[in-house]
Amino acid sequence: MTPEDFRAYGHQLVDWVADYWRRLAEQPATLPVQPPVKPGQVAGQLPSKPPAHGEPIEAVLADLDQIITPATTHWQHPGFFGYFPANTSGPSVLGDLISSGLGTQGMLWSTGPAATELETVMLDWLVDLLGLPARFHSHGPGGGVIQDSASSAALVATLAALHRASDGAWRTAGVDRRYTVYTSTEGHSSIEKAVRIAGLGESALRLVEVDPQTLAMRPDALRDQLAADRAAGATPALVVATIGTTSTTAIDPLPQIGEICTQEQVWLHVDAAYAGSAAVCPELRWTHAGVAHADSYCFDPHKWLLTGFDCDAFWVADRAELVAALTVLPEYLRNAATSTGAVIDYRDWQVPLGRRFRALKLWFVLRWYGAEGLRAHIRHGVALAARFADLVRADDRFELVTDHPFALVCFRLRGGDDASNERLLTRLNAAGEVFLTHTRVNGRYTLRLAVGSPHTTEETIDALWRDLRRLAELA
Ligand SMILES: *Cc1c(COP(=O)(O)O)cnc(C)c1O
């Protein structure tokens, strides 16, 4: 493909994306959020072998429109309320386009000086933007890095914590003691995965009880569990606290948990994958009280901060421990910059060696929106969630199940059993205008409404509410 071919097709595809976004915003009803697709339907429409000779882009575009788009879940749809949002935006896509065009592989400072330094500066900007502890800033012993996901952040935090708990012996001897890891019963499944991958085994994971009302970790239960494990000969290595649990956005009490971790000398990782973005708003910073105790912290700009997947921002208070846990330096990667010790080589901050130039999309997003633009986005979601919660509260056929400090509302039919709530969700999603998912709270089936798309309006919420009330009659 010549640069001139690329220019022509590139313009055409930018138009394609712009038209798609306009349709999502202006005619959302023409695109079902969750398409009615059967397993195997897409694969069945594709040839089983790659073409022997090159094809024109027109042929690819025809299949894109006929096979791929109709079988796509529209995460940017104004009626997408499932899981947590995965926002993208114009500036994010444009930044990513440059990243793709440059094709930089930024494993070392020397393989991408701008990729490395822009990333460091962006992570420093985010410390300021979210009001995070100064010890995460790269000017001191700490610093930040972009991971692909919060799951990877949990894994590298686990490895750094093991490194600390074993005084580095873990690197040579492997796991030579019985290490234990703690999160609440509401902690994310990626913690269990990290514990498995780290070779500790699932039996090393302690799921600490939560308060049945707030669903937040109980500090007294954590303290008891730590004491019991020490008495039984285990070495507690890591506590993972959550700001905004996946199920209901519960907030673990960091001031107390942090104090316990300091006393017990256990690594504290804070997982704020979804809710971290809220800290751009000063009025929501109370959700981050006690975060100064964290040895590491992460959040996903790819969830709620208008930055396309993948982009997880991860910080450590002491980068030396993380780097010591993960560094390897084969001969073929040696270079003058690395030997001076004056540069960051981000390959030592993550599991893979190679890495994309992801800081570009973040840079485009932060500059295009500015702090005030990002705050407006978060406030928009929080206000729409509050609008919905008010409607639920005012109707005695429904009930709110938990608090809604962010833009997730958990609700169900009052007095309805699990089956009737499940039927309600199925019927609501069937029309394709909205898509919600569910969870269980204290064992009971609960609907989740996670507002996140910038295209969602008061009218989207009000129309959804009308549907819900109508369907509640049938449930
Ligand atoms: C979404 C989520 C994760 C996992 O996020 P990925 O970036 O997809 O790995 C982890 N923790 C919490 C609390 C989450 O909500």
CSV table of C-alpha atoms and ligand atoms in Angstrom, one decimal:
chain,number,residue,atom,x,y,z
A,1,MET,CA,0.0,0.0,0.0
A,2,THR,CA,1.6,3.2,-1.1
A,3,PRO,CA,1.3,6.4,1.1
A,4,GLU,CA,-1.2,7.7,-1.6
A,5,ASP,CA,-3.4,4.6,-1.3
A,6,PHE,CA,-3.2,4.9,2.4
A,7,ARG,CA,-4.3,8.5,2.3
A,8,ALA,CA,-7.3,7.7,0.1
A,9,TYR,CA,-8.5,4.7,2.1
A,10,GLY,CA,-7.6,6.4,5.3
A,11,HIS,CA,-9.9,9.3,4.6
A,12,GLN,CA,-12.6,6.9,3.7
A,13,LEU,CA,-12.3,5.0,6.9
A,14,VAL,CA,-12.2,8.2,9.1
A,15,ASP,CA,-15.5,9.0,7.4
A,16,TRP,CA,-16.7,5.5,8.3
A,17,VAL,CA,-15.9,6.0,11.9
A,18,ALA,CA,-17.4,9.5,12.0
A,19,ASP,CA,-20.6,8.3,10.3
A,20,TYR,CA,-20.8,5.4,12.8
A,21,TRP,CA,-20.4,7.7,15.8
A,22,ARG,CA,-23.0,10.1,14.4
A,23,ARG,CA,-25.4,7.3,13.9
A,24,LEU,CA,-24.9,6.1,17.5
A,25,ALA,CA,-25.6,9.6,18.8
A,26,GLU,CA,-28.5,10.6,16.4
A,27,GLN,CA,-30.2,7.3,15.4
A,28,PRO,CA,-29.3,4.8,18.1
A,29,ALA,CA,-32.5,2.8,17.5
A,30,THR,CA,-31.1,1.7,14.1
A,31,LEU,CA,-28.2,-0.2,15.9
A,32,PRO,CA,-29.2,-2.8,18.5
A,33,VAL,CA,-26.7,-2.5,21.4
A,34,GLN,CA,-26.4,-6.2,21.6
A,35,PRO,CA,-27.0,-7.8,18.2
A,36,PRO,CA,-29.0,-10.9,17.9
A,37,VAL,CA,-26.1,-13.2,16.8
A,38,LYS,CA,-25.9,-17.0,17.2
A,39,PRO,CA,-22.5,-18.6,18.1
A,40,GLY,CA,-20.6,-19.5,15.0
A,41,GLN,CA,-22.6,-17.0,12.8
A,42,VAL,CA,-19.7,-14.7,12.1
A,43,ALA,CA,-17.1,-17.5,11.6
A,44,GLY,CA,-19.6,-19.3,9.3
A,45,GLN,CA,-19.6,-16.3,6.9
A,46,LEU,CA,-15.8,-16.1,6.7
A,47,PRO,CA,-13.7,-18.2,4.3
A,48,SER,CA,-11.8,-20.9,6.1
A,49,LYS,CA,-8.5,-20.0,4.4
A,50,PRO,CA,-6.6,-16.7,3.8
A,51,PRO,CA,-6.6,-15.3,0.2
A,52,ALA,CA,-3.7,-16.5,-1.9
A,53,HIS,CA,-3.6,-13.1,-3.6
A,54,GLY,CA,-4.2,-9.6,-2.3
A,55,GLU,CA,-7.8,-8.2,-2.4
A,56,PRO,CA,-9.0,-4.6,-2.8
A,57,ILE,CA,-9.9,-2.7,0.3
A,58,GLU,CA,-13.4,-2.3,-1.2
A,59,ALA,CA,-14.0,-6.1,-0.7
A,60,VAL,CA,-12.8,-5.9,2.9
A,61,LEU,CA,-15.1,-2.9,3.5
A,62,ALA,CA,-18.1,-4.7,2.1
A,63,ASP,CA,-17.6,-7.6,4.5
A,64,LEU,CA,-17.0,-5.2,7.3
A,65,ASP,CA,-20.5,-3.7,6.8
A,66,GLN,CA,-22.2,-7.0,6.1
A,67,ILE,CA,-20.5,-9.4,8.5
A,68,ILE,CA,-18.6,-7.6,11.2
A,69,THR,CA,-20.6,-4.5,12.2
A,70,PRO,CA,-24.0,-6.3,12.4
A,71,ALA,CA,-22.4,-8.8,14.8
A,72,THR,CA,-20.8,-6.1,17.0
A,73,THR,CA,-21.8,-5.2,20.5
A,74,HIS,CA,-21.9,-1.4,20.5
A,75,TRP,CA,-20.0,-0.3,23.5
A,76,GLN,CA,-20.2,3.4,22.6
A,77,HIS,CA,-24.0,3.2,22.2
A,78,PRO,CA,-26.0,5.7,24.4
A,79,GLY,CA,-28.0,2.7,25.6
A,80,PHE,CA,-25.0,0.7,26.7
A,81,PHE,CA,-25.2,0.3,30.5
A,82,GLY,CA,-23.6,-3.1,30.9
A,83,TYR,CA,-20.5,-4.1,33.0
A,84,PHE,CA,-18.5,-0.9,33.2
A,85,PRO,CA,-18.2,1.5,30.3
A,86,ALA,CA,-15.3,1.3,27.9
A,87,ASN,CA,-15.2,4.8,26.6
A,88,THR,CA,-13.3,5.9,23.6
A,89,SER,CA,-13.3,9.3,21.9
A,90,GLY,CA,-12.1,11.2,18.9
A,91,PRO,CA,-8.9,12.4,20.4
A,92,SER,CA,-8.1,8.9,21.7
A,93,VAL,CA,-8.6,7.3,18.3
A,94,LEU,CA,-6.5,10.0,16.6
A,95,GLY,CA,-3.7,9.6,19.1
A,96,ASP,CA,-3.9,5.8,18.5
A,97,LEU,CA,-3.7,6.4,14.8
A,98,ILE,CA,-0.4,8.1,15.1
A,99,SER,CA,0.8,5.4,17.4
A,100,SER,CA,-0.1,2.8,14.8
A,101,GLY,CA,1.5,4.9,12.0
A,102,LEU,CA,4.7,5.3,13.9
A,103,GLY,CA,4.7,1.6,14.8
A,104,THR,CA,7.1,2.3,17.7
A,105,GLN,CA,8.0,-0.6,20.0
A,106,GLY,CA,8.9,1.2,23.2
A,107,MET,CA,10.4,-1.7,25.3
A,108,LEU,CA,13.5,0.4,26.2
A,109,TRP,CA,14.0,4.1,26.5
A,110,SER,CA,16.5,3.8,23.5
A,111,THR,CA,13.9,2.1,21.3
A,112,GLY,CA,11.4,4.9,21.9
A,113,PRO,CA,12.7,7.9,23.8
A,114,ALA,CA,9.6,9.9,23.2
A,115,ALA,CA,7.3,6.9,23.9
A,116,THR,CA,9.0,6.5,27.3
A,117,GLU,CA,9.3,10.1,28.4
A,118,LEU,CA,5.8,11.1,27.2
A,119,GLU,CA,4.4,8.1,29.2
A,120,THR,CA,6.3,9.2,32.3
A,121,VAL,CA,5.0,12.8,32.0
A,122,MET,CA,1.4,11.6,31.3
A,123,LEU,CA,1.4,9.4,34.4
A,124,ASP,CA,2.8,12.4,36.4
A,125,TRP,CA,0.0,14.6,35.0
A,126,LEU,CA,-2.5,12.0,36.1
A,127,VAL,CA,-1.1,12.1,39.7
A,128,ASP,CA,-1.9,15.8,39.7
A,129,LEU,CA,-5.2,15.4,37.9
A,130,LEU,CA,-6.6,12.8,40.3
A,131,GLY,CA,-5.0,14.3,43.4
A,132,LEU,CA,-3.0,11.1,44.0
A,133,PRO,CA,-0.2,11.0,46.6
A,134,ALA,CA,2.9,12.8,45.6
A,135,ARG,CA,5.0,9.7,46.2
A,136,PHE,CA,3.6,8.2,43.0
A,137,HIS,CA,5.3,11.1,41.0
A,138,SER,CA,8.4,10.1,39.1
A,139,HIS,CA,10.4,12.9,40.7
A,140,GLY,CA,10.8,10.8,43.8
A,141,PRO,CA,11.4,7.0,44.2
A,142,GLY,CA,8.0,6.2,42.8
A,143,GLY,CA,6.5,6.5,39.3
A,144,GLY,CA,3.8,5.3,36.9
A,145,VAL,CA,3.5,3.1,33.8
A,146,ILE,CA,0.7,2.2,31.4
A,147,GLN,CA,-0.4,-1.5,31.6
A,148,ASP,CA,-2.8,-3.1,29.2
A,149,SER,CA,-5.3,-3.7,32.0
A,150,ALA,CA,-6.0,-3.6,35.7
A,151,SER,CA,-5.5,-7.4,35.7
A,152,SER,CA,-1.9,-6.9,34.6
A,153,ALA,CA,-1.5,-4.3,37.2
A,154,ALA,CA,-2.7,-6.7,39.9
A,155,LEU,CA,-0.3,-9.3,38.6
A,156,VAL,CA,2.8,-7.1,38.7
A,157,ALA,CA,1.8,-5.7,42.1
A,158,THR,CA,1.6,-9.3,43.3
A,159,LEU,CA,5.1,-10.0,42.0
A,160,ALA,CA,6.6,-6.8,43.5
A,161,ALA,CA,4.9,-7.6,46.8
A,162,LEU,CA,6.4,-11.1,46.7
A,163,HIS,CA,9.7,-9.6,46.0
A,164,ARG,CA,9.5,-7.4,49.1
A,165,ALA,CA,8.1,-10.1,51.3
A,166,SER,CA,11.0,-12.5,50.4
A,167,ASP,CA,13.7,-9.8,50.4
A,168,GLY,CA,14.3,-10.7,46.8
A,169,ALA,CA,14.7,-14.5,47.4
A,170,TRP,CA,11.6,-15.1,45.4
A,171,ARG,CA,13.5,-14.3,42.2
A,172,THR,CA,16.0,-17.2,42.5
A,173,ALA,CA,14.3,-19.7,44.8
A,174,GLY,CA,10.7,-19.3,43.6
A,175,VAL,CA,8.0,-19.3,46.2
A,176,ASP,CA,9.9,-20.8,49.2
A,177,ARG,CA,7.4,-19.9,51.9
A,178,ARG,CA,3.7,-19.9,52.4
A,179,TYR,CA,2.7,-16.5,51.3
A,180,THR,CA,-0.9,-15.2,51.6
A,181,VAL,CA,-2.8,-12.6,49.7
A,182,TYR,CA,-5.9,-10.7,50.8
A,183,THR,CA,-8.8,-9.1,49.1
A,184,SER,CA,-12.5,-8.8,50.1
A,185,THR,CA,-15.2,-11.2,49.0
A,186,GLU,CA,-16.1,-8.4,46.5
A,187,GLY,CA,-12.6,-8.1,45.1
A,188,HIS,CA,-12.1,-8.5,41.4
A,189,SER,CA,-11.5,-12.0,39.9
A,190,SER,CA,-8.2,-10.7,38.5
A,191,ILE,CA,-6.7,-11.0,42.0
A,192,GLU,CA,-7.4,-14.7,42.0
A,193,LYS,CA,-5.9,-15.0,38.6
A,194,ALA,CA,-2.7,-13.1,39.7
A,195,VAL,CA,-2.3,-15.4,42.7
A,196,ARG,CA,-2.5,-18.4,40.4
A,197,ILE,CA,-0.1,-17.0,37.8
A,198,ALA,CA,2.4,-16.0,40.5
A,199,GLY,CA,2.5,-19.7,41.5
A,200,LEU,CA,1.0,-19.2,45.0
A,201,GLY,CA,-2.1,-21.3,44.3
A,202,GLU,CA,-5.6,-20.3,45.0
A,203,SER,CA,-5.3,-21.6,48.5
A,204,ALA,CA,-3.1,-18.6,49.2
A,205,LEU,CA,-6.0,-16.2,48.6
A,206,ARG,CA,-8.0,-15.0,51.6
A,207,LEU,CA,-11.4,-13.4,50.8
A,208,VAL,CA,-12.0,-11.1,53.7
A,209,GLU,CA,-15.6,-10.6,54.9
A,210,VAL,CA,-17.4,-7.4,53.9
A,211,ASP,CA,-20.0,-5.4,55.8
A,212,PRO,CA,-23.3,-6.7,54.5
A,213,GLN,CA,-24.7,-3.2,54.2
A,214,THR,CA,-21.9,-1.3,52.5
A,215,LEU,CA,-20.2,-4.4,50.9
A,216,ALA,CA,-16.8,-2.9,51.9
A,217,MET,CA,-14.0,-4.9,53.5
A,218,ARG,CA,-14.2,-5.1,57.3
A,219,PRO,CA,-10.9,-4.0,58.7
A,220,ASP,CA,-11.4,-6.1,61.9
A,221,ALA,CA,-11.9,-9.2,59.8
A,222,LEU,CA,-8.7,-8.4,57.9
A,223,ARG,CA,-6.8,-7.9,61.1
A,224,ASP,CA,-8.1,-11.2,62.5
A,225,GLN,CA,-7.3,-13.1,59.3
A,226,LEU,CA,-3.7,-11.7,59.2
A,227,ALA,CA,-3.1,-12.7,62.8
A,228,ALA,CA,-4.5,-16.2,62.2
A,229,ASP,CA,-2.4,-16.7,59.2
A,230,ARG,CA,0.8,-15.6,60.9
A,231,ALA,CA,0.0,-17.9,63.8
A,232,ALA,CA,-0.3,-20.7,61.3
A,233,GLY,CA,3.2,-19.9,59.9
A,234,ALA,CA,2.2,-18.0,56.7
A,235,THR,CA,3.8,-14.8,55.5
A,236,PRO,CA,1.2,-12.2,54.5
A,237,ALA,CA,2.5,-10.5,51.3
A,238,LEU,CA,-0.2,-8.4,49.8
A,239,VAL,CA,-3.6,-6.8,50.5
A,240,VAL,CA,-5.7,-5.6,47.6
A,241,ALA,CA,-8.3,-3.0,48.5
A,242,THR,CA,-10.8,-1.8,46.0
A,243,ILE,CA,-12.2,1.7,45.4
A,244,GLY,CA,-15.4,0.9,43.5
A,245,THR,CA,-15.9,-2.8,43.4
A,246,THR,CA,-17.1,-4.3,40.1
A,247,SER,CA,-20.3,-5.7,41.4
A,248,THR,CA,-21.7,-2.5,43.2
A,249,THR,CA,-18.9,0.1,43.4
A,250,ALA,CA,-18.3,-0.4,47.2
A,251,ILE,CA,-15.4,1.4,48.7
A,252,ASP,CA,-13.1,-0.4,51.0
A,253,PRO,CA,-12.1,1.7,54.1
A,254,LEU,CA,-8.5,2.6,53.1
A,255,PRO,CA,-7.6,4.7,56.1
A,256,GLN,CA,-8.1,1.7,58.4
A,257,ILE,CA,-6.8,-0.9,55.9
A,258,GLY,CA,-3.8,1.2,55.2
A,259,GLU,CA,-2.9,1.5,58.9
A,260,ILE,CA,-3.1,-2.3,59.3
A,261,CYS,CA,-0.9,-2.8,56.2
A,262,THR,CA,1.7,-0.4,57.6
A,263,GLN,CA,1.7,-2.1,61.0
A,264,GLU,CA,1.9,-5.5,59.4
A,265,GLN,CA,4.4,-4.4,56.7
A,266,VAL,CA,2.3,-5.9,54.0
A,267,TRP,CA,2.1,-4.4,50.5
A,268,LEU,CA,-1.1,-2.5,49.8
A,269,HIS,CA,-2.4,-2.4,46.3
A,270,VAL,CA,-5.4,-0.3,45.5
A,271,ASP,CA,-7.6,-1.4,42.6
A,272,ALA,CA,-9.7,1.6,41.4
A,273,ALA,CA,-10.1,0.2,37.9
A,274,TYR,CA,-13.4,1.9,37.2
A,275,ALA,CA,-13.8,4.5,40.0
A,276,GLY,CA,-10.4,6.1,39.8
A,277,SER,CA,-11.5,8.3,36.9
A,278,ALA,CA,-14.0,10.0,39.3
A,279,ALA,CA,-11.1,11.5,41.3
A,280,VAL,CA,-10.7,14.1,38.5
A,281,CYS,CA,-13.6,15.8,40.2
A,282,PRO,CA,-12.6,17.4,43.6
A,283,GLU,CA,-16.1,16.7,45.0
A,284,LEU,CA,-15.5,12.9,44.5
A,285,ARG,CA,-12.0,12.7,46.0
A,286,TRP,CA,-13.5,11.6,49.3
A,287,THR,CA,-13.8,8.2,47.7
A,288,HIS,CA,-10.0,8.1,47.7
A,289,ALA,CA,-9.5,8.9,51.4
A,290,GLY,CA,-6.5,6.9,52.7
A,291,VAL,CA,-5.0,6.3,49.3
A,292,ALA,CA,-1.7,7.7,50.6
A,293,HIS,CA,-1.1,4.4,52.3
A,294,ALA,CA,-1.0,2.5,49.0
A,295,ASP,CA,2.3,0.9,47.8
A,296,SER,CA,0.6,0.7,44.4
A,297,TYR,CA,-2.6,2.0,42.8
A,298,CYS,CA,-4.2,1.5,39.4
A,299,PHE,CA,-7.2,2.8,37.5
A,300,ASP,CA,-8.4,2.3,33.9
A,301,PRO,CA,-8.6,5.5,31.8
A,302,HIS,CA,-10.1,3.0,29.2
A,303,LYS,CA,-13.2,2.5,31.4
A,304,TRP,CA,-14.5,6.0,32.2
A,305,LEU,CA,-11.9,8.6,31.0
A,306,LEU,CA,-12.6,8.7,27.2
A,307,THR,CA,-9.4,6.8,26.4
A,308,GLY,CA,-9.8,3.8,24.2
A,309,PHE,CA,-8.9,0.3,25.4
A,310,ASP,CA,-6.2,-0.6,26.3
A,311,CYS,CA,-4.9,1.9,28.9
A,312,ASP,CA,-4.5,1.1,32.6
A,313,ALA,CA,-2.5,3.6,34.7
A,314,PHE,CA,-0.5,1.9,37.4
A,315,TRP,CA,1.8,3.6,40.0
A,316,VAL,CA,4.2,2.3,42.6
A,317,ALA,CA,5.5,4.3,45.6
A,318,ASP,CA,8.9,2.6,45.1
A,319,ARG,CA,9.8,1.7,41.6
A,320,ALA,CA,13.0,-0.1,42.7
A,321,GLU,CA,11.1,-3.0,44.1
A,322,LEU,CA,9.0,-3.4,40.9
A,323,VAL,CA,12.0,-3.2,38.6
A,324,ALA,CA,14.0,-5.6,40.8
A,325,ALA,CA,11.2,-8.1,40.6
A,326,LEU,CA,10.8,-8.0,36.8
A,327,THR,CA,14.1,-6.9,35.3
A,328,VAL,CA,16.1,-9.1,32.9
A,329,LEU,CA,18.9,-7.8,30.7
A,330,PRO,CA,20.1,-10.1,27.9
A,331,GLU,CA,23.1,-9.1,25.9
A,332,TYR,CA,21.0,-8.1,22.8
A,333,LEU,CA,19.1,-5.5,24.8
A,334,ARG,CA,22.2,-3.8,26.3
A,335,ASN,CA,22.7,-0.2,25.2
A,336,ALA,CA,24.4,3.0,26.4
A,337,ALA,CA,21.4,4.7,27.8
A,338,THR,CA,20.4,1.7,29.9
A,339,SER,CA,23.9,1.4,31.3
A,340,THR,CA,23.9,5.0,32.5
A,341,GLY,CA,21.0,4.1,34.8
A,342,ALA,CA,19.5,7.5,34.0
A,343,VAL,CA,16.6,6.3,31.9
A,344,ILE,CA,13.4,4.3,32.4
A,345,ASP,CA,13.2,1.1,30.5
A,346,TYR,CA,9.5,0.2,30.8
A,347,ARG,CA,10.0,-3.4,29.9
A,348,ASP,CA,11.1,-3.8,33.5
A,349,TRP,CA,7.7,-2.5,34.8
A,350,GLN,CA,5.4,-5.1,33.0
A,351,VAL,CA,5.2,-8.8,32.0
A,352,PRO,CA,5.8,-8.6,28.2
A,353,LEU,CA,9.0,-7.1,26.7
A,354,GLY,CA,7.3,-5.2,23.9
A,355,ARG,CA,5.0,-2.3,24.3
A,356,ARG,CA,2.9,0.1,22.2
A,357,PHE,CA,3.1,3.8,22.3
A,358,ARG,CA,-0.1,4.2,24.3
A,359,ALA,CA,0.8,7.5,25.9
A,360,LEU,CA,-0.1,9.2,22.7
A,361,LYS,CA,-3.8,8.6,23.0
A,362,LEU,CA,-3.7,9.7,26.6
A,363,TRP,CA,-1.8,12.9,25.7
A,364,PHE,CA,-4.4,13.7,22.9
A,365,VAL,CA,-7.3,13.1,25.4
A,366,LEU,CA,-5.8,15.1,28.2
A,367,ARG,CA,-5.0,18.0,26.0
A,368,TRP,CA,-8.3,18.0,24.0
A,369,TYR,CA,-10.6,17.9,27.0
A,370,GLY,CA,-8.4,19.5,29.7
A,371,ALA,CA,-9.2,18.9,33.4
A,372,GLU,CA,-12.5,20.7,33.1
A,373,GLY,CA,-13.7,18.7,30.1
A,374,LEU,CA,-12.9,15.4,31.8
A,375,ARG,CA,-14.7,16.6,34.9
A,376,ALA,CA,-17.8,17.5,32.8
A,377,HIS,CA,-17.8,14.0,31.4
A,378,ILE,CA,-17.7,12.4,34.8
A,379,ARG,CA,-20.3,14.7,36.2
A,380,HIS,CA,-22.6,14.0,33.3
A,381,GLY,CA,-22.5,10.3,34.1
A,382,VAL,CA,-22.9,10.8,37.8
A,383,ALA,CA,-25.9,13.1,37.3
A,384,LEU,CA,-27.6,10.7,34.9
A,385,ALA,CA,-27.1,7.8,37.3
A,386,ALA,CA,-28.6,10.0,40.1
A,387,ARG,CA,-31.6,10.9,37.9
A,388,PHE,CA,-32.2,7.2,37.3
A,389,ALA,CA,-31.8,6.4,41.1
A,390,ASP,CA,-34.3,9.1,41.9
A,391,LEU,CA,-36.9,7.5,39.6
A,392,VAL,CA,-36.3,4.1,41.2
A,393,ARG,CA,-36.5,5.5,44.7
A,394,ALA,CA,-39.8,7.2,43.9
A,395,ASP,CA,-41.5,4.1,42.6
A,396,ASP,CA,-42.5,1.5,45.2
A,397,ARG,CA,-42.4,-1.4,42.7
A,398,PHE,CA,-38.6,-1.0,42.6
A,399,GLU,CA,-35.8,-0.6,45.2
A,400,LEU,CA,-32.2,0.6,45.2
A,401,VAL,CA,-29.9,-2.2,46.4
A,402,THR,CA,-26.8,-0.2,47.3
A,403,ASP,CA,-25.5,3.4,47.4
A,404,HIS,CA,-24.4,4.9,44.1
A,405,PRO,CA,-21.4,7.1,44.7
A,406,PHE,CA,-20.3,7.0,41.0
A,407,ALA,CA,-22.4,6.3,37.9
A,408,LEU,CA,-23.5,2.7,38.7
A,409,VAL,CA,-27.0,2.1,40.0
A,410,CYS,CA,-27.9,-1.4,41.5
A,411,PHE,CA,-31.6,-2.0,41.7
A,412,ARG,CA,-34.4,-4.6,41.5
A,413,LEU,CA,-38.0,-5.2,41.7
A,414,ARG,CA,-39.1,-4.8,45.3
A,415,GLY,CA,-40.3,-8.1,46.7
A,416,GLY,CA,-39.6,-9.7,43.3
A,417,ASP,CA,-37.8,-13.1,43.4
A,418,ASP,CA,-34.6,-13.8,41.4
A,419,ALA,CA,-36.5,-15.3,38.5
A,420,SER,CA,-38.8,-12.3,38.0
A,421,ASN,CA,-35.8,-9.9,38.1
A,422,GLU,CA,-34.0,-12.1,35.6
A,423,ARG,CA,-37.0,-12.1,33.3
A,424,LEU,CA,-37.2,-8.3,33.6
A,425,LEU,CA,-33.6,-7.9,32.5
A,426,THR,CA,-34.0,-10.4,29.6
A,427,ARG,CA,-37.1,-8.5,28.3
A,428,LEU,CA,-35.5,-5.1,28.7
A,429,ASN,CA,-32.4,-6.1,26.7
A,430,ALA,CA,-34.4,-8.0,24.1
A,431,ALA,CA,-35.5,-4.9,22.2
A,432,GLY,CA,-31.9,-3.9,21.6
A,433,GLU,CA,-32.4,-0.3,22.7
A,434,VAL,CA,-30.5,-0.7,25.9
A,435,PHE,CA,-28.1,-3.3,27.4
A,436,LEU,CA,-27.8,-3.8,31.1
A,437,THR,CA,-26.1,-6.6,33.0
A,438,HIS,CA,-26.6,-8.1,36.5
A,439,THR,CA,-24.9,-9.1,39.6
A,440,ARG,CA,-25.8,-10.8,42.9
A,441,VAL,CA,-25.9,-8.8,46.1
A,442,ASN,CA,-25.9,-10.8,49.3
A,443,GLY,CA,-27.0,-13.7,47.1
A,444,ARG,CA,-29.9,-11.9,45.4
A,445,TYR,CA,-30.2,-11.2,41.7
A,446,THR,CA,-29.7,-7.5,41.1
A,447,LEU,CA,-29.8,-5.4,37.9
A,448,ARG,CA,-26.9,-3.0,37.2
A,449,LEU,CA,-27.1,0.3,35.3
A,450,ALA,CA,-23.7,1.7,34.5
A,451,VAL,CA,-23.8,5.0,32.8
A,452,GLY,CA,-20.7,5.9,30.8
A,453,SER,CA,-21.3,6.8,27.2
A,454,PRO,CA,-21.0,10.6,26.5
A,455,HIS,CA,-23.9,10.1,24.0
A,456,THR,CA,-26.3,9.0,26.8
A,457,THR,CA,-28.8,11.8,27.6
A,458,GLU,CA,-31.7,12.4,30.1
A,459,GLU,CA,-34.0,11.2,27.3
A,460,THR,CA,-32.1,7.9,27.1
A,461,ILE,CA,-32.6,7.4,30.8
A,462,ASP,CA,-36.3,8.5,30.8
A,463,ALA,CA,-37.1,6.2,27.9
A,464,LEU,CA,-35.4,3.3,29.7
A,465,TRP,CA,-37.4,4.1,32.8
A,466,ARG,CA,-40.7,4.0,30.8
A,467,ASP,CA,-39.7,0.6,29.4
A,468,LEU,CA,-38.8,-0.7,32.9
A,469,ARG,CA,-42.1,0.4,34.4
A,470,ARG,CA,-44.1,-1.2,31.5
A,471,LEU,CA,-42.1,-4.5,31.8
A,472,ALA,CA,-42.5,-4.5,35.6
A,473,GLU,CA,-46.2,-5.1,35.0
A,474,LEU,CA,-45.3,-8.4,33.1
A,475,ALA,CA,-42.6,-9.5,35.5
B,1,LIG,C1,-12.9,-3.8,35.4
B,1,LIG,C2,-12.2,-4.2,36.7
B,1,LIG,C3,-10.9,-4.8,36.7
B,1,LIG,C4,-10.3,-5.5,35.5
B,1,LIG,O1,-10.1,-4.5,34.5
B,1,LIG,P1,-9.2,-4.9,33.2
B,1,LIG,O2,-8.6,-3.6,33.0
B,1,LIG,O3,-10.2,-5.3,32.1
B,1,LIG,O4,-8.3,-6.0,33.5
B,1,LIG,C5,-10.3,-5.0,37.9
B,1,LIG,N1,-10.8,-4.5,39.0
B,1,LIG,C6,-11.9,-3.9,39.1
B,1,LIG,C7,-12.5,-3.3,40.4
B,1,LIG,C8,-12.7,-3.7,37.9
B,1,LIG,O5,-13.9,-3.1,37.9
